[in-house]
Short mmCIF file of C-alpha atoms in Angstrom, two decimals:
data_model
loop_
_atom_site.label_atom_id
_atom_site.label_comp_id
_atom_site.label_asym_id
_atom_site.label_seq_id
_atom_site.Cartn_x
_atom_site.Cartn_y
_atom_site.Cartn_z
CA MET A 1 8.74 -59.41 -33.79
CA LEU A 2 8.92 -62.93 -35.00
CA GLU A 3 7.23 -64.04 -31.76
CA LEU A 4 4.33 -61.80 -32.53
CA VAL A 5 4.06 -63.20 -35.96
CA LYS A 6 4.09 -66.72 -34.58
CA ALA A 7 1.61 -65.72 -31.95
CA GLY A 8 -0.86 -64.38 -34.43
CA GLY A 9 -0.95 -67.79 -36.29
CA TRP A 10 -1.50 -68.37 -39.97
CA PRO A 11 -3.91 -65.15 -40.50
CA MET A 12 -0.61 -63.12 -40.00
CA ILE A 13 0.55 -64.37 -43.33
CA PRO A 14 -1.88 -62.44 -45.54
CA LEU A 15 -1.40 -59.38 -43.20
CA LEU A 16 2.33 -59.59 -43.81
CA LEU A 17 1.75 -59.80 -47.57
CA LEU A 18 -0.55 -56.88 -47.52
CA THR A 19 2.24 -54.93 -45.65
CA VAL A 20 4.78 -55.66 -48.25
CA ALA A 21 2.33 -54.76 -51.13
CA ALA A 22 1.29 -51.43 -49.52
CA LEU A 23 4.91 -50.53 -48.77
CA ALA A 24 5.90 -51.28 -52.42
CA ILE A 25 3.16 -49.15 -53.88
CA ILE A 26 3.88 -46.12 -51.70
CA LEU A 27 7.56 -46.14 -52.68
CA GLU A 28 6.69 -46.60 -56.36
CA ARG A 29 3.96 -43.83 -56.34
CA PHE A 30 6.40 -41.40 -54.40
CA TRP A 31 9.04 -42.01 -57.19
CA THR A 32 6.69 -41.68 -60.13
CA LEU A 33 4.59 -38.81 -58.83
CA ARG A 34 7.63 -36.50 -58.11
CA ARG A 35 6.95 -32.92 -59.03
CA LYS A 36 9.98 -32.61 -61.61
CA THR A 37 8.64 -35.80 -63.35
CA VAL A 38 5.06 -34.74 -63.67
CA LEU A 39 5.51 -31.03 -64.06
CA PRO A 40 9.11 -30.39 -65.29
CA PRO A 41 10.16 -26.66 -64.34
CA GLY A 42 9.87 -24.26 -67.17
CA LEU A 43 8.35 -26.79 -69.67
CA GLY A 44 5.21 -24.61 -70.05
CA ASP A 45 7.09 -21.37 -70.72
CA GLU A 46 9.44 -23.29 -73.27
CA VAL A 47 6.35 -24.56 -75.18
CA ARG A 48 4.57 -21.26 -75.16
CA ALA A 49 7.71 -19.77 -76.80
CA TRP A 50 7.76 -22.44 -79.42
CA ALA A 51 4.05 -21.66 -80.14
CA ALA A 52 4.70 -17.84 -80.27
CA ARG A 53 7.55 -18.45 -82.79
CA GLY A 54 5.61 -21.02 -84.80
CA ASN A 55 8.33 -23.63 -84.07
CA LEU A 56 5.96 -26.47 -83.95
CA ASP A 57 7.04 -29.27 -86.31
CA PRO A 58 5.92 -32.79 -85.65
CA THR A 59 9.22 -33.83 -84.27
CA HIS A 60 9.15 -31.20 -81.58
CA ILE A 61 5.61 -32.31 -80.54
CA ASP A 62 6.50 -36.04 -80.48
CA SER A 63 9.48 -35.07 -78.32
CA LEU A 64 7.45 -32.87 -75.91
CA ARG A 65 4.85 -35.93 -75.67
CA ARG A 66 7.44 -38.29 -74.17
CA THR A 67 8.89 -35.94 -71.53
CA SER A 68 6.09 -36.00 -68.98
CA PRO A 69 2.40 -36.04 -68.33
CA LEU A 70 2.50 -32.16 -68.75
CA GLY A 71 4.24 -32.61 -72.12
CA SER A 72 1.65 -35.12 -73.23
CA LEU A 73 -1.22 -32.72 -72.38
CA LEU A 74 0.51 -29.83 -74.01
CA ALA A 75 1.33 -32.03 -77.12
CA ALA A 76 -2.44 -32.98 -77.35
CA ALA A 77 -3.36 -29.31 -77.64
CA LEU A 78 -0.66 -28.78 -80.24
CA ASP A 79 -1.89 -31.57 -82.27
CA VAL A 80 -5.11 -29.93 -82.88
CA ARG A 81 -3.96 -26.27 -82.61
CA ASN A 82 -5.68 -25.34 -85.89
CA ARG A 83 -9.01 -26.35 -84.77
CA PRO A 84 -11.68 -24.13 -82.93
CA ARG A 85 -10.80 -23.36 -79.22
CA ASP A 86 -13.56 -25.54 -78.02
CA GLN A 87 -12.38 -28.62 -79.87
CA ILE A 88 -8.83 -28.09 -78.43
CA ARG A 89 -10.35 -27.88 -75.01
CA GLU A 90 -12.20 -31.16 -75.59
CA ARG A 91 -8.99 -32.92 -76.61
CA ILE A 92 -7.21 -31.46 -73.55
CA GLU A 93 -9.90 -33.07 -71.39
CA ASP A 94 -9.81 -36.42 -72.90
CA VAL A 95 -6.07 -36.61 -72.69
CA GLY A 96 -6.30 -35.28 -69.14
CA ARG A 97 -8.70 -38.18 -68.14
CA HIS A 98 -6.34 -40.74 -69.53
CA LEU A 99 -3.37 -39.06 -67.68
CA VAL A 100 -5.32 -39.05 -64.26
CA HIS A 101 -5.85 -42.75 -64.87
CA ARG A 102 -2.24 -43.39 -65.36
CA MET A 103 -1.12 -41.25 -62.32
CA GLU A 104 -3.65 -43.19 -60.24
CA LYS A 105 -2.08 -46.53 -61.20
CA PHE A 106 -1.95 -48.84 -58.04
CA LEU A 107 -3.91 -46.36 -55.86
CA ASN A 108 -7.20 -48.62 -56.09
CA THR A 109 -4.98 -51.47 -54.85
CA LEU A 110 -3.82 -49.22 -51.83
CA GLY A 111 -7.21 -48.38 -51.10
CA THR A 112 -8.27 -52.05 -51.20
CA ILE A 113 -5.46 -52.81 -48.60
CA ALA A 114 -6.40 -50.04 -46.42
CA ALA A 115 -10.11 -51.60 -46.32
CA ALA A 116 -9.09 -55.20 -46.05
CA GLY A 117 -6.36 -54.83 -43.42
CA PRO A 118 -8.63 -54.46 -40.38
CA LEU A 119 -11.16 -57.02 -41.87
CA LEU A 120 -8.41 -59.69 -41.99
CA GLY A 121 -6.98 -58.57 -38.60
CA LEU A 122 -10.48 -59.13 -37.14
CA PHE A 123 -10.81 -62.47 -39.08
CA GLY A 124 -7.54 -63.58 -37.38
CA THR A 125 -8.67 -62.62 -34.00
CA VAL A 126 -11.98 -64.58 -34.47
CA VAL A 127 -9.88 -67.64 -35.58
CA GLY A 128 -7.83 -67.36 -32.43
CA MET A 129 -10.56 -66.96 -30.21
CA ILE A 130 -12.39 -69.96 -31.73
CA GLN A 131 -9.45 -72.06 -31.39
CA MET A 132 -8.97 -70.94 -27.80
CA PHE A 133 -12.58 -71.83 -26.70
CA ILE A 134 -12.42 -75.23 -28.41
CA THR A 135 -9.42 -75.83 -26.41
CA ILE A 136 -11.34 -74.75 -23.28
CA SER A 137 -14.40 -76.91 -24.10
CA ASP A 138 -12.11 -80.05 -24.63
CA GLY A 139 -10.77 -79.61 -21.14
CA SER A 140 -10.98 -77.37 -18.13
CA ILE A 141 -10.98 -73.66 -18.00
CA GLY A 142 -7.45 -73.68 -16.58
CA ASP A 143 -5.45 -70.77 -15.24
CA VAL A 144 -6.99 -67.24 -15.83
CA ASN A 145 -3.57 -65.88 -16.66
CA GLU A 146 -3.18 -68.31 -19.37
CA LEU A 147 -6.60 -67.58 -20.79
CA ALA A 148 -5.92 -63.74 -20.77
CA GLY A 149 -2.64 -64.46 -22.56
CA GLY A 150 -4.45 -66.42 -25.24
CA ILE A 151 -6.82 -63.58 -25.87
CA GLY A 152 -3.99 -61.01 -25.83
CA LYS A 153 -2.38 -63.24 -28.68
CA ALA A 154 -5.62 -63.53 -30.64
CA LEU A 155 -5.79 -59.65 -30.55
CA ILE A 156 -2.43 -59.40 -32.36
CA CYS A 157 -4.09 -59.93 -35.71
CA THR A 158 -6.46 -57.01 -35.07
CA ALA A 159 -3.58 -54.79 -34.10
CA THR A 160 -1.66 -55.69 -37.04
CA GLY A 161 -4.46 -55.19 -39.38
CA MET A 162 -4.84 -51.50 -38.17
CA ILE A 163 -0.99 -51.00 -38.37
CA VAL A 164 -1.26 -52.06 -42.09
CA ALA A 165 -4.69 -50.09 -42.87
CA ILE A 166 -3.89 -46.62 -41.17
CA PRO A 167 -0.76 -45.99 -43.30
CA ALA A 168 -2.32 -47.28 -46.54
CA LEU A 169 -5.42 -45.13 -46.02
CA MET A 170 -3.29 -42.04 -45.22
CA PHE A 171 -0.96 -42.38 -48.28
CA HIS A 172 -4.04 -43.19 -50.52
CA ARG A 173 -5.52 -39.87 -49.63
CA TYR A 174 -2.25 -38.16 -49.82
CA PHE A 175 -1.50 -39.34 -53.33
CA ARG A 176 -5.19 -38.54 -54.60
CA GLY A 177 -4.69 -34.97 -53.26
CA ARG A 178 -1.17 -34.67 -54.96
CA ILE A 179 -2.57 -35.86 -58.30
CA ALA A 180 -5.60 -33.36 -57.96
CA GLY A 181 -3.12 -30.59 -57.50
CA TYR A 182 -1.03 -31.54 -60.51
CA ILE A 183 -4.11 -31.66 -62.67
CA VAL A 184 -5.08 -28.20 -61.67
CA GLU A 185 -1.65 -26.86 -62.54
CA MET A 186 -1.58 -28.87 -65.95
CA GLU A 187 -4.97 -27.41 -66.73
CA HIS A 188 -3.62 -23.83 -66.11
CA GLU A 189 -0.56 -24.49 -68.22
CA ALA A 190 -2.77 -25.85 -70.96
CA ILE A 191 -5.15 -22.69 -70.93
CA GLN A 192 -2.07 -20.53 -71.09
CA LEU A 193 -0.98 -22.36 -74.17
CA LEU A 194 -4.37 -21.78 -75.67
CA ASP A 195 -4.10 -18.15 -75.19
CA THR A 196 -0.75 -18.19 -76.90
CA LEU A 197 -2.11 -20.16 -79.77
CA ASP A 198 -5.13 -17.71 -80.10
CA ALA A 199 -2.94 -14.55 -79.92
CA PRO A 200 -2.04 -14.81 -83.87
CA ARG A 201 -5.54 -15.34 -84.73
CA ALA A 202 -6.66 -12.33 -82.75
CA SER A 203 -4.01 -10.11 -84.35
CA ALA A 204 -4.85 -11.15 -87.92
CA PRO A 205 -6.33 -8.37 -89.95
CA THR A 206 -10.02 -8.27 -90.02
CA ALA A 207 -11.64 -8.76 -93.34
CA SER A 208 -13.84 -6.12 -94.77
CA GLY A 209 -17.36 -6.53 -93.79
CA ALA A 210 -16.54 -8.70 -90.68
CA ARG A 211 -18.16 -8.44 -87.37
CA GLY A 212 -21.36 -6.93 -88.89
CA ILE A 213 -19.52 -3.77 -90.22
CA THR A 214 -20.87 -2.98 -93.88
CA PRO A 215 -18.01 -1.20 -96.06
CA PRO A 216 -19.00 1.90 -97.50
CA VAL A 217 -20.54 2.08 -101.04
CA PRO A 218 -18.63 4.41 -103.34
CA GLY A 219 -20.60 7.28 -104.70
CA ILE A 220 -23.20 7.30 -101.84
#
C-alpha cells in the first residue's frame, strides 16, 4: 500500500486526506442518524397521551425539546397549541426545515468529496504523465516496459480518486434517503399530535346560533 502511495506522487496526499475526511463523516453520520436517536420508540404515543390529559406544562415541553429531533418538532407544535391549526402547521414546517438542515450536517462536504475525488485523481495522472514525457524528451525513449510501468504508476491516482469518490457518493445518497424517510415519519407523528390537540375543541359544546343555526324565538 505504501508503495502505491509513493508511486502516485504528491497528488496522493490530498486524495488520502479526502479519504480520511469521508470516512470520518460517514462514521459520524451513522452515529448521529441512528433511528432511536432521531425517532425514539414510543415518544409520539407518550406525547399524545400528555396532550390528551392536558399535562403540558412548560417543563415537560422543554424536556421534550431536548430529547431528539422528533421531540423538537412535537415541542414546537405544543408551543403554539392554542393557535389555529394552519398556524401550528406553519410552525411545524419552519422547525422541520431547521431539523433537516441539522441532520444534513456534513453531507454537502461528503458530496464535494465525491465530486472532487475523480478530478484530483485525474489531475495526479496528468501530472505524472507530464513528468514522464519531460523525462523522455530530455533523453531517449528508453525501454518500452519502463514506459508502460510509468504510465501504470500515473494511473494510480485516477484509480485512487475513484476508490474515494464511489463510496462517498453512495453514502451521500444513502444518508439523504434516510433523512427523507425520517422527515416523513416525523410529519406523520406531528399530524397525529394535531389531531389529538383538535379533539377537545371538536368535543366542546357548540354555542347557540353557531354553524348558521338560528335558535327558536319564544312565542312564535
